[in-house]
Amino acid sequence: MAEEEYPSISVLFDRYLKLYENVEKSDLPSQSDKLQEQIKEGIEGLVKTTVLVSELGVFSSNETLEEIPTSAIKFLLLPVLLGSLSLKRTDVERLHVLQLANVYFRDFVKRCKQYEFIDTELPSTEDDEDSSDEAEAEKKSLPKASTKQGMPSPEELQAMARQREEKIRRFKKKKDLGNQLMDLKKALDKPSHDEDILRNYYITLVRKFAYESVDELESVAMERKMLSKMKDLKMKGVLSSPEQVSELRPLKPILITKDALQKNVFGLGYPSLPTMTVEEFYDKRVKEGWFPEPRRDKNCLQDRAASDPQAEKEAQECEEEEREKEEEQDDPQKLARDREWDEWRDTHRRGWGNTYNRS
């Protein structure tokens, strides 16, 4: 189960996944201070969880989906949750928010394709930093612009038809996956569910988010293109510029990584910008006061890994001795609690509250 292999990280992830769901269901306006505080809290918590997942090296590029433990599958959702929450921020320049979300969504879709969750191609953009052969092939396969204004060429019409068919296929996939999630959720509510049901639930959840992320990438690309055009028109003086707003510190995406070769995800995801490893980032946050020092926090991963089993056994023995002393000394508070518990059990027979599946 999830709590057995990664107990603290699993609890942390579940907490901020619940916060994300509350933000999605919220009826508050997007610029509400309360909603924006929840969004920032969710982003900070998911960033912290991403750092811990990277430190543990949960994922490897040379493993398959069958090799990923059930307790780790849900951590694949970290980038898409960060991307979705980032899109809802209103205190940062919109063009920068879109650029940040693009990095998160693309990273998530790439991982899903790597583990064969989906078979959909990753949308390519003109300024995409990924210069792989697959991206180049996609760009070459796009139809050339028609020489006649307002009259699309046959190649463009075929490309439009393919895009429409792909969108319809993704829509049907998302609808089918949503129905499967509802059935799996009902099965998880039963106390007799096994690990296979939990694993299928996480896999279905990741697949549904993956198809939604492809749609989000297309929407982000269209909005970025529109805002870039508006920015060029403002620079040329065609459009009036709004009042100058105070410049805020730009955000940086934090993606799941495990070594220094992958540290280019820091700095907006471009290798040419300043970079740092997970360890460098964590040390920097400790100095700035964002994260606690590992040695001072008894609940951190390093101390739990280095904890002495003998010391834990001695601590348990001390607790048992204290309980025995309380019983021997007839502690009045403990006696009062025991009496209340006995009286409650006299008037509440075992099983009376369990009316599940009873007519």
Coordinates of C-alpha atoms in Angstrom, one line a residue:
M1 CA 0.0 0.0 0.0
A2 CA 1.0 3.6 -0.4
E3 CA 1.6 4.3 3.3
E4 CA 3.9 1.3 3.7
E5 CA 6.7 2.2 1.3
Y6 CA 6.6 6.0 1.4
P7 CA 4.7 6.9 4.5
S8 CA 5.5 10.6 5.1
I9 CA 5.6 11.6 1.4
S10 CA 2.4 9.7 0.7
V11 CA 0.6 11.6 3.5
L12 CA 2.0 14.9 2.2
F13 CA 1.0 14.2 -1.4
D14 CA -2.6 13.1 -0.4
R15 CA -3.0 16.3 1.7
Y16 CA -2.1 18.6 -1.3
L17 CA -4.0 16.5 -3.8
K18 CA -7.1 17.1 -1.6
L19 CA -6.3 20.8 -1.5
Y20 CA -6.0 20.8 -5.4
E21 CA -9.5 19.1 -5.6
N22 CA -10.9 21.8 -3.3
V23 CA -9.5 24.5 -5.5
E24 CA -11.0 22.9 -8.6
K25 CA -14.4 22.7 -6.9
S26 CA -14.3 26.2 -5.4
D27 CA -16.9 28.7 -6.4
L28 CA -14.7 31.7 -5.4
P29 CA -13.6 34.1 -8.1
S30 CA -10.2 33.5 -9.5
Q31 CA -8.8 36.8 -8.0
S32 CA -10.2 36.0 -4.5
D33 CA -7.5 36.4 -1.8
K34 CA -8.6 33.2 -0.1
L35 CA -8.5 31.2 -3.2
Q36 CA -5.0 32.6 -4.2
E37 CA -3.7 31.7 -0.7
Q38 CA -4.9 28.1 -1.2
I39 CA -3.2 28.0 -4.6
K40 CA 0.1 29.2 -3.2
E41 CA -0.1 26.8 -0.3
G42 CA -0.8 23.9 -2.7
I43 CA 2.1 24.9 -5.0
E44 CA 4.6 25.2 -2.0
G45 CA 3.5 21.8 -0.7
L46 CA 3.8 20.1 -4.1
V47 CA 7.2 21.6 -4.6
K48 CA 8.3 20.2 -1.2
T49 CA 6.9 16.8 -2.2
T50 CA 8.7 16.9 -5.5
V51 CA 12.0 17.6 -3.8
L52 CA 11.5 14.6 -1.5
V53 CA 10.6 12.3 -4.4
S54 CA 13.7 13.4 -6.2
E55 CA 15.9 12.8 -3.2
L56 CA 14.6 9.3 -2.9
G57 CA 15.1 8.6 -6.6
V58 CA 11.6 7.0 -6.9
F59 CA 11.6 6.9 -10.7
S60 CA 14.2 5.7 -13.2
S61 CA 14.3 6.3 -16.9
N62 CA 15.1 2.7 -17.7
E63 CA 12.2 1.0 -15.9
T64 CA 8.7 0.1 -17.2
L65 CA 5.3 0.7 -15.8
E66 CA 5.2 -2.9 -14.4
E67 CA 8.3 -2.2 -12.4
I68 CA 6.9 0.9 -10.7
P69 CA 5.5 0.0 -7.3
T70 CA 1.9 0.9 -6.7
S71 CA 2.8 3.3 -3.9
A72 CA 4.9 5.4 -6.4
I73 CA 2.5 5.7 -9.3
K74 CA 0.6 8.7 -7.9
F75 CA 3.8 10.7 -7.5
L76 CA 3.8 11.0 -11.4
L77 CA 1.0 13.5 -11.0
L78 CA 3.2 16.1 -9.3
P79 CA 4.1 18.1 -12.4
V80 CA 0.5 18.2 -13.8
L81 CA -0.9 19.3 -10.4
L82 CA 1.8 22.1 -10.2
G83 CA 0.9 23.1 -13.8
S84 CA -2.8 23.3 -13.1
L85 CA -2.4 25.3 -10.0
S86 CA 0.1 27.6 -11.6
L87 CA -2.4 28.5 -14.4
K88 CA -4.8 29.8 -11.7
R89 CA -2.4 32.3 -10.3
T90 CA -3.2 36.0 -10.9
D91 CA -0.4 37.6 -9.0
V92 CA 2.2 36.8 -11.7
E93 CA 2.5 38.0 -15.3
R94 CA 0.3 35.8 -17.5
L95 CA 2.9 35.1 -20.2
H96 CA 5.3 33.9 -17.5
V97 CA 2.5 31.7 -15.9
L98 CA 1.9 30.1 -19.3
Q99 CA 5.5 29.5 -19.9
L100 CA 5.8 27.8 -16.5
A101 CA 2.7 25.7 -17.0
N102 CA 4.0 24.6 -20.4
V103 CA 7.2 23.2 -18.8
Y104 CA 5.2 21.3 -16.2
F105 CA 2.6 19.8 -18.6
R106 CA 5.2 18.8 -21.2
D107 CA 7.3 17.1 -18.5
F108 CA 4.2 15.2 -17.3
V109 CA 3.1 14.1 -20.8
K110 CA 6.7 13.0 -21.7
R111 CA 6.8 10.8 -18.6
C112 CA 3.4 9.3 -19.4
K113 CA 4.6 8.5 -22.9
Q114 CA 7.8 7.0 -21.5
Y115 CA 5.8 4.6 -19.3
E116 CA 3.2 4.0 -22.1
F117 CA 0.2 5.4 -20.2
I118 CA -1.0 7.1 -23.4
D119 CA -0.4 6.8 -27.2
T120 CA -1.0 10.5 -28.0
E121 CA 1.7 12.6 -29.6
L122 CA 3.1 15.5 -27.7
P123 CA 2.0 18.8 -29.2
S124 CA 5.0 20.7 -30.7
T125 CA 5.4 24.5 -30.4
E126 CA 7.6 27.0 -32.3
D127 CA 9.7 27.9 -29.3
D128 CA 9.8 24.4 -27.8
E129 CA 13.1 23.8 -26.2
D130 CA 13.0 20.1 -27.0
S131 CA 15.1 19.6 -30.2
S132 CA 14.6 15.8 -30.4
D133 CA 14.2 14.0 -33.7
E134 CA 10.6 13.3 -32.9
A135 CA 9.8 17.0 -32.5
E136 CA 11.7 17.8 -35.7
A137 CA 9.7 15.2 -37.6
E138 CA 6.5 16.6 -36.3
K139 CA 7.4 20.1 -37.5
K140 CA 8.4 18.8 -41.0
S141 CA 5.1 16.9 -41.3
L142 CA 3.0 20.1 -40.9
P143 CA 1.5 21.3 -44.1
K144 CA 2.9 24.5 -45.7
A145 CA 0.8 27.6 -45.8
S146 CA -1.5 28.1 -48.7
T147 CA -0.5 30.6 -51.3
K148 CA -4.1 31.8 -51.7
Q149 CA -5.3 33.9 -48.8
G150 CA -8.4 32.5 -47.1
M151 CA -8.3 29.2 -49.0
P152 CA -6.6 26.3 -47.2
S153 CA -4.7 23.8 -49.2
P154 CA -5.7 20.1 -49.4
E155 CA -2.8 19.3 -47.1
E156 CA -4.1 21.8 -44.5
L157 CA -7.6 20.4 -44.8
Q158 CA -6.3 16.9 -44.2
A159 CA -4.3 18.1 -41.2
M160 CA -7.4 19.9 -39.7
A161 CA -9.4 16.7 -40.2
R162 CA -6.7 14.7 -38.4
Q163 CA -6.6 17.2 -35.5
R164 CA -10.4 17.1 -35.2
E165 CA -10.4 13.3 -35.1
E166 CA -7.7 13.2 -32.5
K167 CA -9.6 15.7 -30.3
I168 CA -12.7 13.5 -30.6
R169 CA -10.7 10.4 -29.7
R170 CA -9.2 12.1 -26.6
F171 CA -12.6 13.4 -25.5
K172 CA -14.1 9.8 -25.7
K173 CA -11.0 8.5 -23.8
K174 CA -11.4 11.0 -21.0
K175 CA -15.1 10.3 -20.7
D176 CA -14.4 6.5 -20.5
L177 CA -11.6 7.0 -18.0
G178 CA -13.9 9.2 -15.9
N179 CA -16.5 6.4 -15.7
Q180 CA -13.8 3.9 -14.8
L181 CA -12.6 6.2 -12.0
M182 CA -16.0 6.4 -10.5
D183 CA -16.4 2.6 -10.4
L184 CA -12.9 2.1 -9.0
K185 CA -13.6 4.7 -6.3
K186 CA -16.6 2.8 -5.2
A187 CA -14.5 -0.4 -5.1
L188 CA -11.9 1.4 -3.0
D189 CA -14.5 2.4 -0.4
K190 CA -15.1 -1.3 0.4
P191 CA -12.8 -2.5 3.2
S192 CA -12.1 -5.8 1.3
H193 CA -10.4 -4.1 -1.7
D194 CA -7.0 -5.5 -2.8
E195 CA -3.8 -3.8 -4.2
D196 CA -4.8 -4.5 -7.8
I197 CA -7.8 -2.2 -7.5
L198 CA -5.7 0.5 -5.9
R199 CA -3.1 0.1 -8.7
N200 CA -5.7 0.3 -11.4
Y201 CA -7.2 3.4 -9.8
Y202 CA -3.8 5.3 -9.8
I203 CA -3.1 4.2 -13.4
T204 CA -6.5 5.3 -14.6
L205 CA -6.1 8.6 -12.8
V206 CA -2.7 9.3 -14.4
R207 CA -4.0 8.4 -17.8
K208 CA -7.0 10.8 -17.4
F209 CA -4.7 13.6 -16.3
A210 CA -2.4 12.9 -19.3
Y211 CA -5.2 13.3 -21.9
E212 CA -6.3 16.5 -20.2
S213 CA -2.7 17.8 -20.2
V214 CA -2.5 17.4 -24.0
D215 CA -5.6 19.6 -24.3
E216 CA -4.1 22.1 -21.8
L217 CA -0.8 22.2 -23.8
E218 CA -2.8 23.2 -27.0
S219 CA -4.7 25.9 -25.1
V220 CA -1.5 27.2 -23.5
A221 CA 0.2 27.4 -26.9
M222 CA -2.7 29.4 -28.4
E223 CA -2.8 31.8 -25.5
R224 CA 1.0 32.3 -25.5
K225 CA 0.9 33.0 -29.2
M226 CA -1.9 35.6 -28.8
L227 CA -0.2 37.3 -25.8
S228 CA 3.1 37.4 -27.7
K229 CA 1.4 39.1 -30.7
M230 CA -0.2 41.6 -28.3
K231 CA 3.1 42.3 -26.7
D232 CA 4.7 43.0 -30.1
L233 CA 1.8 45.4 -31.0
K234 CA 2.3 47.3 -27.8
M235 CA 6.0 47.7 -28.4
K236 CA 5.2 49.1 -31.9
G237 CA 2.7 51.5 -30.3
V238 CA -0.3 50.0 -32.0
L239 CA -2.0 49.0 -28.7
S240 CA -2.0 51.1 -25.6
S241 CA 0.0 49.6 -22.7
P242 CA -1.6 49.3 -19.3
E243 CA -0.2 51.0 -16.2
Q244 CA 3.2 49.8 -15.2
V245 CA 2.9 47.1 -12.5
S246 CA 5.6 46.3 -10.0
E247 CA 8.0 43.6 -11.3
L248 CA 7.7 40.4 -9.3
R249 CA 10.4 37.7 -8.9
P250 CA 9.8 35.2 -11.7
L251 CA 8.8 31.6 -10.7
K252 CA 10.9 28.6 -11.5
P253 CA 9.6 25.1 -12.2
I254 CA 10.7 22.3 -9.9
L255 CA 10.5 18.9 -11.7
I256 CA 11.3 15.4 -10.6
T257 CA 14.9 14.6 -11.2
K258 CA 17.6 12.4 -9.6
D259 CA 21.1 13.5 -10.8
A260 CA 23.1 16.5 -11.9
L261 CA 22.7 15.7 -15.6
Q262 CA 19.0 16.5 -15.3
K263 CA 19.4 19.6 -13.3
N264 CA 18.5 21.8 -16.3
V265 CA 14.9 21.7 -15.2
F266 CA 15.7 24.5 -12.9
G267 CA 15.7 28.0 -14.5
L268 CA 12.5 27.8 -16.6
G269 CA 13.6 24.5 -18.0
Y270 CA 16.2 25.8 -20.4
P271 CA 19.8 24.4 -20.2
S272 CA 21.3 27.9 -21.1
L273 CA 20.0 29.5 -17.9
P274 CA 21.6 29.1 -14.4
T275 CA 21.0 25.6 -13.0
M276 CA 21.3 23.8 -9.7
T277 CA 20.8 20.2 -8.5
V278 CA 18.2 19.1 -6.0
E279 CA 20.8 19.1 -3.2
E280 CA 21.9 22.6 -4.1
F281 CA 18.3 23.8 -4.2
Y282 CA 17.5 22.2 -0.8
D283 CA 20.7 23.7 0.8
K284 CA 19.7 27.1 -0.6
R285 CA 16.2 26.9 0.8
V286 CA 17.6 25.9 4.2
K287 CA 19.8 29.0 4.2
E288 CA 16.8 31.2 3.2
G289 CA 14.7 29.7 6.0
W290 CA 12.1 27.9 3.7
F291 CA 13.0 24.4 4.8
P292 CA 14.2 23.0 8.2
E293 CA 17.7 21.8 8.6
P294 CA 17.7 18.0 8.2
R295 CA 19.6 17.3 11.5
R296 CA 17.3 19.5 13.5
D297 CA 14.0 17.9 12.2
K298 CA 13.5 14.5 13.7
N299 CA 10.9 13.7 11.1
C300 CA 13.1 14.2 8.1
L301 CA 14.0 11.4 5.8
Q302 CA 17.7 11.3 6.7
D303 CA 17.1 10.9 10.5
R304 CA 14.4 8.3 9.9
A305 CA 16.8 6.3 7.7
A306 CA 19.6 6.6 10.3
S307 CA 17.5 5.9 13.3
D308 CA 18.7 3.1 15.6
P309 CA 16.1 0.3 16.1
Q310 CA 17.5 -0.3 19.6
A311 CA 16.7 3.3 20.5
E312 CA 13.2 3.0 19.2
K313 CA 12.7 -0.2 21.3
E314 CA 14.0 1.5 24.4
A315 CA 11.6 4.4 23.9
Q316 CA 8.6 2.0 23.5
E317 CA 9.7 0.3 26.8
C318 CA 9.8 3.6 28.6
E319 CA 6.2 4.4 27.4
E320 CA 5.0 1.0 28.7
E321 CA 6.7 1.6 32.1
E322 CA 5.0 5.0 32.4
R323 CA 1.6 3.5 31.6
E324 CA 2.2 0.8 34.2
K325 CA 3.1 3.4 36.9
E326 CA -0.1 5.3 36.2
E327 CA -2.1 2.1 36.7
E328 CA -0.3 1.2 39.9
Q329 CA -0.7 4.8 41.4
D330 CA -4.4 4.8 40.5
D331 CA -4.1 8.1 38.5
P332 CA -7.5 9.8 39.0
Q333 CA -7.6 11.1 35.4
K334 CA -7.0 7.7 34.0
L335 CA -9.6 6.1 36.2
A336 CA -12.1 8.7 35.1
R337 CA -11.4 8.0 31.5
D338 CA -11.7 4.2 32.0
R339 CA -15.0 4.6 33.8
E340 CA -16.5 6.8 31.0
W341 CA -15.3 4.2 28.5
D342 CA -16.9 1.3 30.4
E343 CA -20.2 3.2 30.8
W344 CA -20.2 4.0 27.1
R345 CA -19.7 0.4 26.1
D346 CA -22.5 -0.7 28.5
T347 CA -25.0 1.5 26.5
H348 CA -23.5 1.0 23.0
R349 CA -23.3 -2.6 21.9
R350 CA -20.6 -3.5 19.4
G351 CA -21.8 -3.3 15.8
W352 CA -24.8 -1.1 16.4
G353 CA -23.4 1.7 14.3
N354 CA -22.5 -0.5 11.4
T355 CA -25.6 -0.3 9.1
Y356 CA -23.7 -0.7 5.8
N357 CA -25.6 -2.9 3.3
R358 CA -28.4 -3.7 5.8
S359 CA -32.0 -3.4 4.9

